[in-house]
């Protein structure tokens, strides 16, 4: 679950990561002096979109941003600083250890930066002074211990999948977290009910729907097969409109709601469904397709194989829906239509 | 041994495994000791089960909240191979039990994996058995359904062993681990890797191939050509963070190691046929 910047900073304060003074507001307010008004959104790239503004008139700035549809704001003191660096922590997938990722340049597009170094902190021990020394030497900034300690605690105690400070401002009074990006492990949310309550957030069901730009709706079972289906559509000259994995053992209801969700996207002109039944039963899937078919009124191309495929195929065919053995044929027909 | 044998999944898949010929000798379900599931005796604890039976592998169907506990219990009882089917276990917990098992000499496969099958011999998992046939291809995969699909597509050549290692960010057994096993397995002639975006295991295998550590032919396939960055595609593992583990980096590293890459699952069979005929 992605947290808002202000929620992430709340967690920062719990683990001792210093942040600028600020307040969260949902309406225009007047604040003395130079401040930064930051729209609170879950998507990135706010700076580029003009949603982070330095102003001496917070009231007007917030009013303007509200007209653009933003509803939550973080107002922070303006922090003069000489340099920016990058710090984050997450679990290293290869070694199963937590790691700290650092760059002497903050605010940059970290993915493309050449100056990035990974510091692995073995799971069997805590952060040691010499770890801190190594990071501080690499980025050329002192006083990072509270931040490094805090980031690791967010990963290990708060189950953050990613805890990122970008940028860290280097000020006369020490380093300060200007921004926060915290993603909590959905699977561990049951251990953090108190946080969800405090942030008034619902436990997001690990969502398996991702919207894309194209016009071919994609539904599959299993992340791999669904991704492979998207890729096939692309390779054969089409454009996927989404990724939707109905998961293992999807029942009629789940399939129906998946089709309704994809089909209600205005951009979607046709839908490709690719099901390889293992735990998932093809007859259940077929029932789900029939429930949704007439309601969405868009062509559906179904590849259905695996457990109970005969029953499933018969049900669809008796309602005039063509069923394919082979995903290539289903996608080919979908793209030609 | 099946941990969580009295649950819906546990009991169903126990019957499927028995049908396939797997020797399931014991089940564990706290509080259900003394009962039976499909003729398999059930014990309250792993220790009780290991006292009565010789157990060389365990498969875990325990719900996520209690799955870590089940893994520790199996490791402590000295079980050497532990297949964790359970999905949605917090990643830090996985890292901890994987470490614990490794230090004590147990191998964990999964979590969130379909398990493994040696066609014609034994099934330790939830893979639908009808798509597997005894043969010479070793298949290792990070995706469940895609494993079935590819096994089905190479059905006429057949498989030596098929292993789904799971799609979570941290898994007990990596692609590298399995590829090394396949390389020294006399029944395996060529290896198929079904990878996906996220992590860098595919790149690591490619490096091993380049370094001459793997002698057998490998065919690669990577799902996620069209996946946008920083979006999670289905399960927890398939997400690109910090630019690590992109589709491009995986395909590139395979190509640099002269590992042919199939653009679609359908191409895997053609590539394999050429390799095997050599």
Coordinates of C-alpha atoms in Angstrom, one line a residue:
Chain A
X1 CA 0.0 0.0 0.0
X2 CA 1.4 3.3 -1.1
X3 CA 1.3 6.0 1.6
X4 CA 0.8 9.7 1.1
X5 CA 3.8 11.9 1.7
X6 CA 2.4 13.1 5.0
X7 CA 1.6 9.6 6.1
X8 CA 5.2 8.5 5.3
X9 CA 6.5 11.5 7.2
X10 CA 4.4 10.5 10.2
X11 CA 6.2 7.2 10.1
X12 CA 9.5 9.0 9.7
X13 CA 8.8 10.8 13.0
X14 CA 8.1 7.5 14.7
X15 CA 11.5 6.1 13.7
X16 CA 13.4 9.3 14.3
X17 CA 13.9 10.6 10.8
X18 CA 14.0 14.4 10.9
X19 CA 11.5 16.2 8.6
X20 CA 10.6 19.9 8.1
X21 CA 7.8 21.4 10.3
X22 CA 4.5 21.1 8.5
X23 CA 0.8 20.7 8.7
X24 CA -1.8 18.8 6.7
X25 CA -4.8 20.8 5.5
X26 CA -7.9 20.2 3.4
X27 CA -8.8 23.8 2.8
X28 CA -7.0 27.1 2.1
X29 CA -5.2 28.5 5.1
X30 CA -3.0 31.5 5.7
X31 CA 0.5 30.7 7.0
X32 CA 3.1 33.4 7.8
X33 CA 6.3 33.5 5.7
X34 CA 7.7 31.5 2.9
X35 CA 6.3 28.0 2.7
X36 CA 6.1 25.0 0.4
X37 CA 2.6 23.8 -0.5
X38 CA 2.6 20.2 -1.7
X39 CA -0.4 18.4 -3.2
X40 CA -0.9 15.0 -1.6
X41 CA -1.3 12.5 -4.3
X42 CA -0.3 8.8 -4.5
X43 CA 1.2 9.3 -8.0
X44 CA 4.7 10.5 -8.4
X45 CA 6.0 13.3 -10.6
X46 CA 4.3 16.1 -8.7
X47 CA 7.1 18.6 -9.2
X48 CA 7.0 18.3 -13.0
X49 CA 3.2 18.8 -12.9
X50 CA 3.5 22.0 -10.8
X51 CA 1.9 20.5 -7.8
X52 CA 4.7 21.5 -5.4
X53 CA 4.9 25.2 -5.0
X54 CA 7.0 27.6 -3.0
X55 CA 4.9 30.6 -2.0
X56 CA 4.4 33.4 0.5
X57 CA 0.7 33.3 0.0
X58 CA -0.4 29.8 1.0
X59 CA -4.1 30.7 0.9
X60 CA -4.1 31.6 -2.8
X61 CA -1.8 28.7 -3.8
X62 CA -4.1 26.2 -2.1
X63 CA -7.2 27.7 -3.6
X64 CA -5.6 27.4 -7.1
X65 CA -4.6 23.8 -6.5
X66 CA -8.0 22.9 -5.2
X67 CA -9.5 24.1 -8.5
X68 CA -7.3 21.6 -10.2
X69 CA -8.9 18.8 -8.1
X70 CA -6.4 18.3 -5.3
X71 CA -8.0 17.9 -1.9
X72 CA -5.2 17.2 0.6
X73 CA -2.1 19.5 1.1
X74 CA 1.0 19.4 3.2
X75 CA 2.3 22.9 4.1
X76 CA 5.9 22.9 5.2
X77 CA 8.4 25.5 6.2
X78 CA 10.7 26.4 3.4
X79 CA 14.1 24.8 4.1
X80 CA 17.2 26.5 2.6
X81 CA 19.8 23.9 1.8
X82 CA 23.1 23.6 0.0
X83 CA 22.8 20.0 -1.4
X84 CA 20.4 17.2 -2.0
X85 CA 21.1 13.4 -1.7
X86 CA 19.1 10.2 -2.1
X87 CA 18.5 7.5 0.5
X88 CA 16.2 4.5 0.6
X89 CA 15.9 1.1 2.1
X90 CA 14.2 -2.1 1.0
X91 CA 14.8 -5.9 1.1
X92 CA 17.4 -7.2 -1.3
X93 CA 15.6 -9.9 -3.2
X94 CA 18.8 -11.8 -4.0
X95 CA 20.3 -12.2 -0.6
X96 CA 17.2 -11.7 1.6
X97 CA 18.9 -9.0 3.5
X98 CA 17.8 -5.4 4.0
X99 CA 19.8 -2.9 2.0
X100 CA 20.3 0.8 1.9
X101 CA 20.5 2.5 -1.5
X102 CA 22.3 5.8 -1.5
X103 CA 23.2 8.4 -4.1
X104 CA 25.2 11.7 -3.6
X105 CA 22.6 13.2 -5.9
X106 CA 19.0 13.6 -4.8
X107 CA 15.9 14.7 -6.6
X108 CA 17.2 12.9 -9.7
X109 CA 15.6 10.1 -11.6
X110 CA 17.3 7.4 -9.5
X111 CA 16.7 4.7 -12.1
X112 CA 18.8 6.4 -14.6
X113 CA 21.5 7.7 -12.3
X114 CA 25.0 6.2 -12.5
X115 CA 25.9 7.3 -9.1
X116 CA 24.1 4.9 -6.9
X117 CA 25.5 2.4 -4.4
X118 CA 23.9 -0.4 -2.5
X119 CA 24.9 -1.2 1.1
X120 CA 23.7 -4.6 2.3
X121 CA 23.0 -4.8 6.0
X122 CA 22.8 -8.5 7.0
X123 CA 19.6 -9.6 8.6
X124 CA 21.4 -11.2 11.5
X125 CA 22.8 -8.0 12.9
X126 CA 21.8 -4.4 13.4
X127 CA 23.1 -1.3 11.6
X128 CA 26.7 -0.8 12.8
X129 CA 28.7 2.4 13.0
X130 CA 30.9 1.3 10.2
X131 CA 27.9 0.8 7.9
X132 CA 27.0 4.4 8.6
X133 CA 30.6 5.6 8.0
X134 CA 30.6 3.8 4.6
X135 CA 27.3 5.5 3.5
X136 CA 28.4 8.9 4.8
X137 CA 31.7 8.7 3.0
X138 CA 30.1 7.7 -0.2
X139 CA 27.5 10.5 -0.3
X140 CA 29.9 13.0 1.4
X141 CA 27.4 14.0 4.1
X142 CA 27.7 13.5 7.9
X143 CA 24.9 12.9 10.4
X144 CA 23.0 10.3 8.5
X145 CA 22.8 7.7 11.3
X146 CA 19.2 8.6 12.4
X147 CA 18.0 8.4 8.8
X148 CA 19.7 5.1 8.0
X149 CA 18.5 3.6 11.3
X150 CA 15.0 4.9 10.7
X151 CA 14.8 3.6 7.1
X152 CA 15.9 0.1 8.2
X153 CA 13.3 0.1 11.0
X154 CA 10.6 1.0 8.5
X155 CA 11.5 -2.1 6.5
X156 CA 12.0 -4.5 9.4
X157 CA 9.4 -3.3 11.9
X158 CA 6.8 -1.5 9.8
X159 CA 7.1 -3.9 6.9
X160 CA 7.8 -1.2 4.3
X161 CA 8.5 -2.7 0.9
X162 CA 10.2 0.6 0.0
X163 CA 11.1 3.4 2.3
X164 CA 12.6 6.3 0.4
X165 CA 13.8 9.8 1.1
X166 CA 14.3 11.8 -2.1
X167 CA 15.6 14.3 -1.6
X168 CA 17.4 14.5 1.7
X169 CA 18.2 18.2 2.2
X170 CA 21.7 18.9 3.6
X171 CA 21.2 21.9 5.8
X172 CA 23.3 23.7 8.4
X173 CA 21.3 22.0 11.2
X174 CA 21.8 18.5 9.6
X175 CA 20.1 16.3 7.0
X176 CA 16.3 16.7 6.7
X177 CA 13.8 14.5 4.8
X178 CA 12.2 16.8 2.3
X179 CA 10.0 14.1 0.8
X180 CA 8.9 10.6 1.7
X181 CA 7.9 7.6 -0.3
X182 CA 6.8 4.7 1.7
X183 CA 5.1 1.5 0.3
X184 CA 3.9 -1.0 2.9
X185 CA 3.9 -4.7 2.2
X186 CA 0.2 -5.5 1.6
X187 CA 0.7 -8.9 3.0
X188 CA 1.8 -7.5 6.4
X189 CA -1.0 -4.9 6.8
X190 CA -2.8 -7.2 9.2
X191 CA 0.0 -6.5 11.7
X192 CA -0.4 -2.7 11.4
X193 CA -4.2 -2.2 11.9
X194 CA -3.3 0.7 14.2
X195 CA -1.7 2.6 11.3
X196 CA -4.5 1.9 9.0
X197 CA -6.9 3.2 11.6
X198 CA -4.8 6.3 12.2
X199 CA -4.5 7.1 8.5
X200 CA -8.2 6.1 7.9
X201 CA -7.1 3.8 5.1
X202 CA -8.9 0.6 4.1
X203 CA -6.8 -2.5 3.7
X204 CA -6.4 -2.4 0.0
X205 CA -6.9 -5.8 -1.5
X206 CA -3.7 -6.5 -3.3
X207 CA -5.0 -5.2 -6.5
X208 CA -4.3 -7.1 -9.6
X209 CA -5.6 -4.5 -12.0
X210 CA -3.3 -2.1 -13.8
X211 CA -4.7 0.2 -16.4
X212 CA -2.7 0.8 -19.6
X213 CA -3.1 3.0 -22.7
X214 CA -4.4 0.6 -25.3
X215 CA -7.8 -0.6 -26.4
X216 CA -7.6 -4.4 -26.0
X217 CA -8.9 -5.5 -22.6
X218 CA -6.8 -8.3 -21.1
X219 CA -8.0 -10.8 -18.5
X220 CA -5.9 -13.9 -17.5
X221 CA -5.3 -16.2 -14.6
X222 CA -2.0 -16.0 -13.0
X223 CA 0.4 -13.0 -13.2
X224 CA 2.8 -14.7 -15.6
X225 CA 0.1 -15.9 -18.1
X226 CA -1.7 -12.5 -17.9
X227 CA 1.6 -10.6 -18.6
X228 CA 2.4 -13.1 -21.4
X229 CA -1.1 -12.4 -22.9
X230 CA -0.5 -8.6 -22.8
X231 CA 2.9 -9.2 -24.5
X232 CA 1.4 -11.3 -27.2
X233 CA -1.2 -8.7 -28.0
X234 CA 1.6 -6.1 -28.3
X235 CA 3.8 -8.3 -30.4
X236 CA 0.9 -9.1 -32.7
X237 CA 0.3 -5.4 -33.3
X238 CA -2.3 -4.5 -30.8
X239 CA -2.3 -2.4 -27.6
X240 CA -3.3 -3.8 -24.2
X241 CA -5.7 -1.6 -22.2
X242 CA -5.0 -3.3 -18.9
X243 CA -3.5 -6.1 -16.9
X244 CA -6.1 -8.0 -14.9
X245 CA -5.1 -11.3 -13.2
X246 CA -8.2 -13.0 -11.7
X247 CA -5.8 -15.2 -9.6
X248 CA -5.9 -18.9 -8.8
X249 CA -9.3 -20.5 -8.3
X250 CA -11.3 -17.6 -9.5
X251 CA -15.1 -18.3 -9.2
X252 CA -18.0 -17.1 -11.4
X253 CA -18.5 -13.9 -9.4
X254 CA -14.8 -12.9 -9.6
X255 CA -14.8 -13.5 -13.4
X256 CA -18.0 -11.5 -13.9
X257 CA -16.7 -8.5 -11.9
X258 CA -13.4 -8.6 -13.7
X259 CA -15.1 -8.4 -17.1
X260 CA -17.4 -5.6 -15.9
X261 CA -14.3 -3.7 -14.7
X262 CA -12.4 -4.1 -17.9
X263 CA -15.4 -3.6 -20.1
X264 CA -16.6 -0.4 -18.4
X265 CA -13.3 1.3 -19.5
X266 CA -14.4 3.5 -22.3
X267 CA -11.2 2.9 -24.2
X268 CA -11.7 -0.9 -24.4
X269 CA -13.1 -2.0 -27.7
X270 CA -12.7 -5.8 -27.3
X271 CA -11.6 -8.2 -24.6
X272 CA -9.2 -11.1 -24.7
X273 CA -9.6 -13.7 -21.9
X274 CA -6.8 -16.2 -21.5
X275 CA -7.5 -18.9 -18.9
X276 CA -5.4 -22.0 -18.2
X277 CA -7.3 -23.8 -15.5
X278 CA -5.4 -25.6 -12.8
X279 CA -7.2 -24.8 -9.6
X280 CA -9.4 -22.5 -11.7
X281 CA -12.4 -24.3 -13.2
X282 CA -13.3 -23.5 -16.7
X283 CA -17.0 -24.0 -16.2
X284 CA -17.0 -21.4 -13.4
X285 CA -15.1 -19.0 -15.7
X286 CA -17.7 -19.6 -18.5
X287 CA -20.6 -18.8 -16.2
X288 CA -18.8 -15.6 -15.2
X289 CA -18.3 -14.7 -18.9
X290 CA -22.0 -15.3 -19.7
X291 CA -23.1 -13.2 -16.8
X292 CA -21.1 -10.2 -18.0
X293 CA -21.3 -10.7 -21.8
X294 CA -24.7 -9.1 -22.5
X295 CA -24.2 -6.3 -20.0
X296 CA -21.0 -4.9 -21.5
X297 CA -21.9 -5.4 -25.1
X298 CA -18.3 -5.6 -26.4
X299 CA -16.8 -8.5 -28.3
X300 CA -15.0 -11.1 -26.1
X301 CA -12.4 -13.6 -27.4
X302 CA -11.9 -16.5 -25.0
X303 CA -9.1 -19.0 -24.8
X304 CA -10.2 -21.6 -22.3
X305 CA -8.3 -24.7 -21.4
X306 CA -7.6 -26.9 -18.4
X307 CA -9.8 -28.2 -15.6
X308 CA -13.5 -28.7 -16.7
X309 CA -12.8 -27.2 -20.1
X310 CA -15.4 -29.3 -21.9
X311 CA -18.3 -28.0 -19.8
X312 CA -17.0 -24.5 -20.0
X313 CA -16.6 -24.6 -23.8
X314 CA -20.1 -26.0 -24.3
X315 CA -21.7 -23.3 -22.1
X316 CA -20.0 -20.5 -24.1
X317 CA -20.6 -22.1 -27.5
X318 CA -24.3 -22.6 -26.8
X319 CA -24.5 -18.8 -26.3
X320 CA -22.7 -18.1 -29.6
X321 CA -19.3 -17.2 -28.0
X322 CA -16.4 -18.7 -29.9
X323 CA -13.9 -20.5 -27.7
X324 CA -10.3 -21.0 -28.8
X325 CA -7.8 -23.7 -28.0
X326 CA -4.9 -21.5 -28.6
X327 CA -4.2 -18.0 -27.3
X328 CA -2.5 -17.0 -30.5
X329 CA -5.7 -17.7 -32.5
X330 CA -7.9 -15.9 -30.0
X331 CA -5.7 -12.8 -30.0
X332 CA -5.3 -12.9 -33.8
X333 CA -9.1 -12.9 -34.3
X334 CA -9.5 -10.1 -31.7
X335 CA -7.0 -7.9 -33.5
X336 CA -8.4 -8.5 -36.9
X337 CA -12.0 -7.7 -35.9
Chain B
X1 CA 4.2 -34.9 4.9
X2 CA 1.5 -32.3 4.4
X3 CA 1.3 -29.5 6.9
X4 CA -2.2 -28.1 7.0
X5 CA -3.6 -31.4 5.7
X6 CA -7.2 -30.9 7.1
X7 CA -7.8 -27.6 5.3
X8 CA -9.7 -27.4 2.0
X9 CA -6.6 -27.0 -0.1
X10 CA -4.5 -29.3 2.0
X11 CA -6.9 -32.2 1.8
X12 CA -7.8 -31.8 -1.9
X13 CA -4.2 -31.6 -3.0
X14 CA -3.2 -34.5 -0.8
X15 CA -5.7 -36.7 -2.7
X16 CA -4.3 -35.4 -6.0
X17 CA -0.7 -36.1 -4.9
X18 CA -1.6 -39.6 -3.7
X19 CA -3.4 -40.2 -7.0
X20 CA -0.2 -39.3 -8.8
X21 CA 1.8 -41.8 -6.8
X22 CA 3.5 -39.5 -4.3
X23 CA 4.1 -41.3 -1.0
X24 CA 2.2 -39.1 1.4
X25 CA 2.8 -40.7 4.8
X26 CA 1.7 -38.1 7.3
X27 CA -0.2 -34.9 7.8
X28 CA -0.1 -32.2 10.4
X29 CA -2.9 -30.1 11.7
X30 CA -2.7 -28.8 15.3
X31 CA -5.7 -30.1 17.3
X32 CA -6.6 -32.7 14.7
X33 CA -4.1 -35.3 15.7
X34 CA -5.4 -38.9 15.6
X35 CA -7.7 -38.3 12.6
X36 CA -7.1 -39.3 9.0
X37 CA -7.3 -37.5 5.7
X38 CA -7.6 -39.8 2.6
X39 CA -6.2 -42.6 4.7
X40 CA -3.2 -40.5 5.8
X41 CA -2.7 -40.3 9.6
X42 CA -2.8 -36.7 11.0
X43 CA -0.6 -35.5 13.9
X44 CA -0.8 -32.4 16.0
X45 CA 2.9 -31.5 15.6
X46 CA 5.6 -32.1 13.0
X47 CA 7.7 -33.7 15.7
X48 CA 5.1 -36.4 16.4
X49 CA 4.9 -37.1 12.7
X50 CA 8.6 -37.4 12.2
X51 CA 8.8 -39.7 15.2
X52 CA 6.5 -42.2 13.5
X53 CA 7.6 -41.8 9.9
X54 CA 10.6 -41.2 7.9
X55 CA 10.0 -37.8 6.2
X56 CA 12.2 -36.3 3.6
X57 CA 9.9 -33.5 2.4
X58 CA 7.1 -31.4 3.6
X59 CA 4.5 -29.4 1.7
X60 CA 2.8 -26.5 3.5
X61 CA -0.8 -25.4 2.9
X62 CA -1.1 -23.4 6.1
X63 CA -2.7 -19.9 6.0
X64 CA -0.3 -17.0 5.6
X65 CA -0.5 -15.8 9.3
X66 CA 0.7 -19.2 10.5
X67 CA 2.8 -20.4 7.6
X68 CA 6.1 -19.1 9.0
X69 CA 5.5 -21.0 12.2
X70 CA 4.9 -24.2 10.1
X71 CA 8.2 -23.6 8.2
X72 CA 10.2 -23.2 11.5
X73 CA 8.5 -26.3 12.9
X74 CA 9.6 -28.4 9.9
X75 CA 13.1 -27.1 9.9
X76 CA 13.4 -27.8 13.7
X77 CA 12.2 -31.3 13.1
X78 CA 15.0 -31.8 10.6
X79 CA 12.9 -31.9 7.4
X80 CA 15.3 -31.3 4.5
X81 CA 12.9 -30.1 1.8
X82 CA 10.1 -27.8 2.5
X83 CA 7.7 -26.6 -0.2
X84 CA 5.6 -23.6 0.8
X85 CA 2.5 -23.3 -1.4
X86 CA 1.0 -20.5 0.9
X87 CA 0.8 -17.0 -0.7
X88 CA 0.7 -13.6 0.9
X89 CA 3.4 -14.2 3.6
X90 CA 5.0 -10.8 4.6
X91 CA 8.4 -10.5 2.8
X92 CA 10.4 -9.9 6.0
X93 CA 9.1 -13.1 7.5
X94 CA 10.1 -15.0 4.3
X95 CA 13.6 -13.6 4.5
X96 CA 13.9 -14.7 8.1
X97 CA 12.7 -18.3 7.6
X98 CA 14.6 -18.8 4.4
X99 CA 17.7 -17.7 6.3
X100 CA 16.9 -20.0 9.3
X101 CA 16.3 -23.0 7.0
X102 CA 19.5 -22.5 5.0
X103 CA 21.7 -22.2 8.1
X104 CA 20.2 -25.5 9.3
X105 CA 20.6 -27.3 6.1
X106 CA 17.0 -27.4 4.9
X107 CA 15.9 -26.3 1.4
X108 CA 12.8 -24.1 1.1
X109 CA 10.9 -23.9 -2.3
X110 CA 8.5 -21.0 -2.5
X111 CA 6.6 -19.5 -0.9
X112 CA 3.7 -18.7 -3.2
X113 CA 4.8 -21.4 -5.6
X114 CA 3.0 -24.3 -7.3
X115 CA 5.6 -26.9 -6.2
X116 CA 7.4 -29.4 -8.3
X117 CA 6.7 -32.5 -10.4
X118 CA 8.9 -35.3 -11.7
X119 CA 6.6 -36.6 -14.4
X120 CA 5.6 -40.3 -14.0
X121 CA 7.2 -40.4 -10.5
X122 CA 6.2 -37.9 -8.0
X123 CA 4.2 -34.7 -7.5
X124 CA 4.9 -32.3 -4.6
X125 CA 2.6 -29.4 -5.3
X126 CA -0.6 -28.2 -6.9
X127 CA 0.4 -28.5 -10.5
X128 CA -2.4 -30.1 -12.7
X129 CA -0.8 -33.4 -13.5
X130 CA -2.2 -34.0 -16.9
X131 CA 0.1 -31.5 -18.6
X132 CA 3.2 -33.3 -17.7
X133 CA 4.9 -36.2 -19.5
X134 CA 8.2 -37.9 -18.7
X135 CA 10.9 -36.6 -20.9
X136 CA 14.2 -34.6 -21.1
X137 CA 13.4 -30.9 -20.5
X138 CA 14.0 -29.3 -17.1
X139 CA 11.6 -26.4 -16.6
X140 CA 12.0 -23.8 -13.9
X141 CA 9.5 -21.0 -13.6
X142 CA 8.5 -18.0 -11.5
X143 CA 4.9 -18.2 -12.6
X144 CA 2.3 -20.9 -12.0
X145 CA 0.0 -20.9 -14.9
X146 CA 2.7 -20.1 -17.4
X147 CA 4.5 -23.3 -16.1
X148 CA 1.4 -25.3 -17.1
X149 CA 1.2 -23.6 -20.4
X150 CA 4.8 -24.2 -21.4
X151 CA 4.8 -27.8 -20.1
X152 CA 1.7 -28.3 -22.3
X153 CA 3.4 -26.7 -25.3
X154 CA 6.5 -28.9 -25.0
X155 CA 4.3 -31.9 -24.1
X156 CA 5.5 -34.2 -26.9
X157 CA 9.2 -33.8 -25.8
X158 CA 8.3 -34.2 -22.1
X159 CA 9.9 -33.0 -19.0
X160 CA 12.5 -34.4 -16.6
X161 CA 11.5 -32.1 -13.7
X162 CA 9.3 -29.0 -13.5
X163 CA 9.7 -26.6 -10.6
X164 CA 7.8 -23.5 -9.9
X165 CA 10.0 -21.4 -7.5
X166 CA 7.3 -18.8 -6.8
X167 CA 6.9 -15.2 -7.7
X168 CA 7.5 -13.5 -4.4
X169 CA 10.3 -11.0 -4.0
X170 CA 12.2 -13.4 -1.8
X171 CA 12.1 -17.1 -2.4
X172 CA 13.9 -20.0 -0.8
X173 CA 15.2 -21.5 -4.0
X174 CA 16.4 -19.3 -6.8
X175 CA 16.5 -19.9 -10.6
X176 CA 20.3 -20.2 -10.2
X177 CA 19.9 -23.0 -7.6
X178 CA 17.6 -25.0 -9.9
X179 CA 19.6 -24.4 -13.0
X180 CA 22.7 -25.8 -11.3
X181 CA 20.7 -28.9 -10.2
X182 CA 19.4 -29.4 -13.8
X183 CA 22.9 -29.0 -15.2
X184 CA 24.1 -32.0 -13.2
X185 CA 20.9 -34.1 -13.6
X186 CA 21.4 -36.9 -16.0
X187 CA 17.7 -37.0 -17.0
X188 CA 17.8 -33.4 -18.1
X189 CA 18.9 -32.6 -21.6
X190 CA 18.0 -28.9 -21.9
X191 CA 16.7 -26.3 -19.6
X192 CA 13.8 -23.9 -19.9
X193 CA 13.6 -20.8 -17.8
X194 CA 10.3 -19.0 -17.5
X195 CA 11.1 -15.6 -16.0
X196 CA 9.4 -12.3 -15.5
X197 CA 10.1 -8.7 -14.6
X198 CA 11.4 -7.9 -11.2
X199 CA 14.5 -9.1 -9.3
X200 CA 17.7 -10.1 -11.1
X201 CA 17.7 -13.9 -10.9
X202 CA 17.5 -14.2 -14.7
X203 CA 20.6 -12.0 -15.1
X204 CA 22.5 -14.1 -12.6
X205 CA 21.7 -17.3 -14.5
X206 CA 22.9 -15.6 -17.7
X207 CA 26.1 -14.6 -16.0
X208 CA 26.7 -18.2 -14.8
X209 CA 26.2 -19.3 -18.4
X210 CA 28.7 -16.7 -19.7
X211 CA 31.2 -17.8 -17.1
X212 CA 30.9 -21.4 -18.3
X213 CA 29.4 -22.7 -15.1
X214 CA 26.4 -24.2 -16.9
X215 CA 27.1 -26.6 -19.7
X216 CA 23.6 -27.5 -20.8
X217 CA 21.6 -25.5 -23.3
X218 CA 19.1 -23.0 -21.9
X219 CA 16.1 -21.4 -23.5
X220 CA 14.7 -18.3 -21.9
X221 CA 11.4 -16.6 -21.9
X222 CA 10.5 -13.4 -20.0
X223 CA 7.0 -12.2 -19.3
X224 CA 6.4 -8.5 -18.9
X225 CA 7.4 -6.8 -22.2
X226 CA 4.5 -4.5 -21.9
X227 CA 4.5 -4.1 -18.1
X228 CA 4.8 -0.4 -17.0
X229 CA 7.6 0.4 -14.4
X230 CA 6.8 0.7 -10.7
X231 CA 3.4 -1.0 -11.2
X232 CA 2.8 -4.3 -9.6
X233 CA 1.8 -6.9 -12.0
X234 CA -0.3 -9.4 -10.0
X235 CA 1.9 -11.0 -7.3
X236 CA 4.3 -9.2 -5.1
X237 CA 7.5 -10.0 -7.1
X238 CA 6.6 -8.6 -10.5
X239 CA 7.5 -5.0 -10.0
X240 CA 10.4 -3.0 -11.2
X241 CA 12.0 -0.8 -8.5
X242 CA 15.0 1.3 -9.0
X243 CA 15.4 0.1 -12.5
X244 CA 16.3 -3.4 -11.2
X245 CA 15.1 -6.3 -13.2
X246 CA 13.5 -4.8 -16.2
X247 CA 12.3 -6.8 -19.2
X248 CA 15.1 -5.3 -21.3
X249 CA 17.9 -6.1 -18.9
X250 CA 16.8 -9.7 -18.6
X251 CA 16.5 -10.3 -22.4
X252 CA 19.8 -8.4 -23.0
X253 CA 21.7 -10.5 -20.5
X254 CA 20.3 -13.7 -21.9
X255 CA 21.4 -12.7 -25.4
X256 CA 24.8 -11.7 -24.2
X257 CA 25.2 -15.2 -22.8
X258 CA 24.0 -16.8 -26.1
X259 CA 20.8 -18.0 -24.4
X260 CA 18.1 -18.0 -27.0
X261 CA 15.1 -16.0 -25.9
X262 CA 11.6 -16.9 -27.0
X263 CA 9.4 -13.9 -27.7
X264 CA 6.3 -15.9 -26.9
X265 CA 5.7 -19.1 -25.0
X266 CA 4.9 -20.7 -28.3
X267 CA 8.4 -20.2 -29.6
X268 CA 10.0 -22.2 -26.8
X269 CA 9.1 -25.5 -28.4
X270 CA 10.6 -24.6 -31.8
X271 CA 13.9 -23.5 -30.2
X272 CA 14.0 -26.6 -28.0
X273 CA 13.5 -28.9 -31.0
X274 CA 16.5 -27.4 -32.8
X275 CA 18.7 -27.6 -29.7
X276 CA 17.8 -31.3 -29.0
X277 CA 18.3 -32.3 -32.6
X278 CA 21.9 -31.0 -32.5

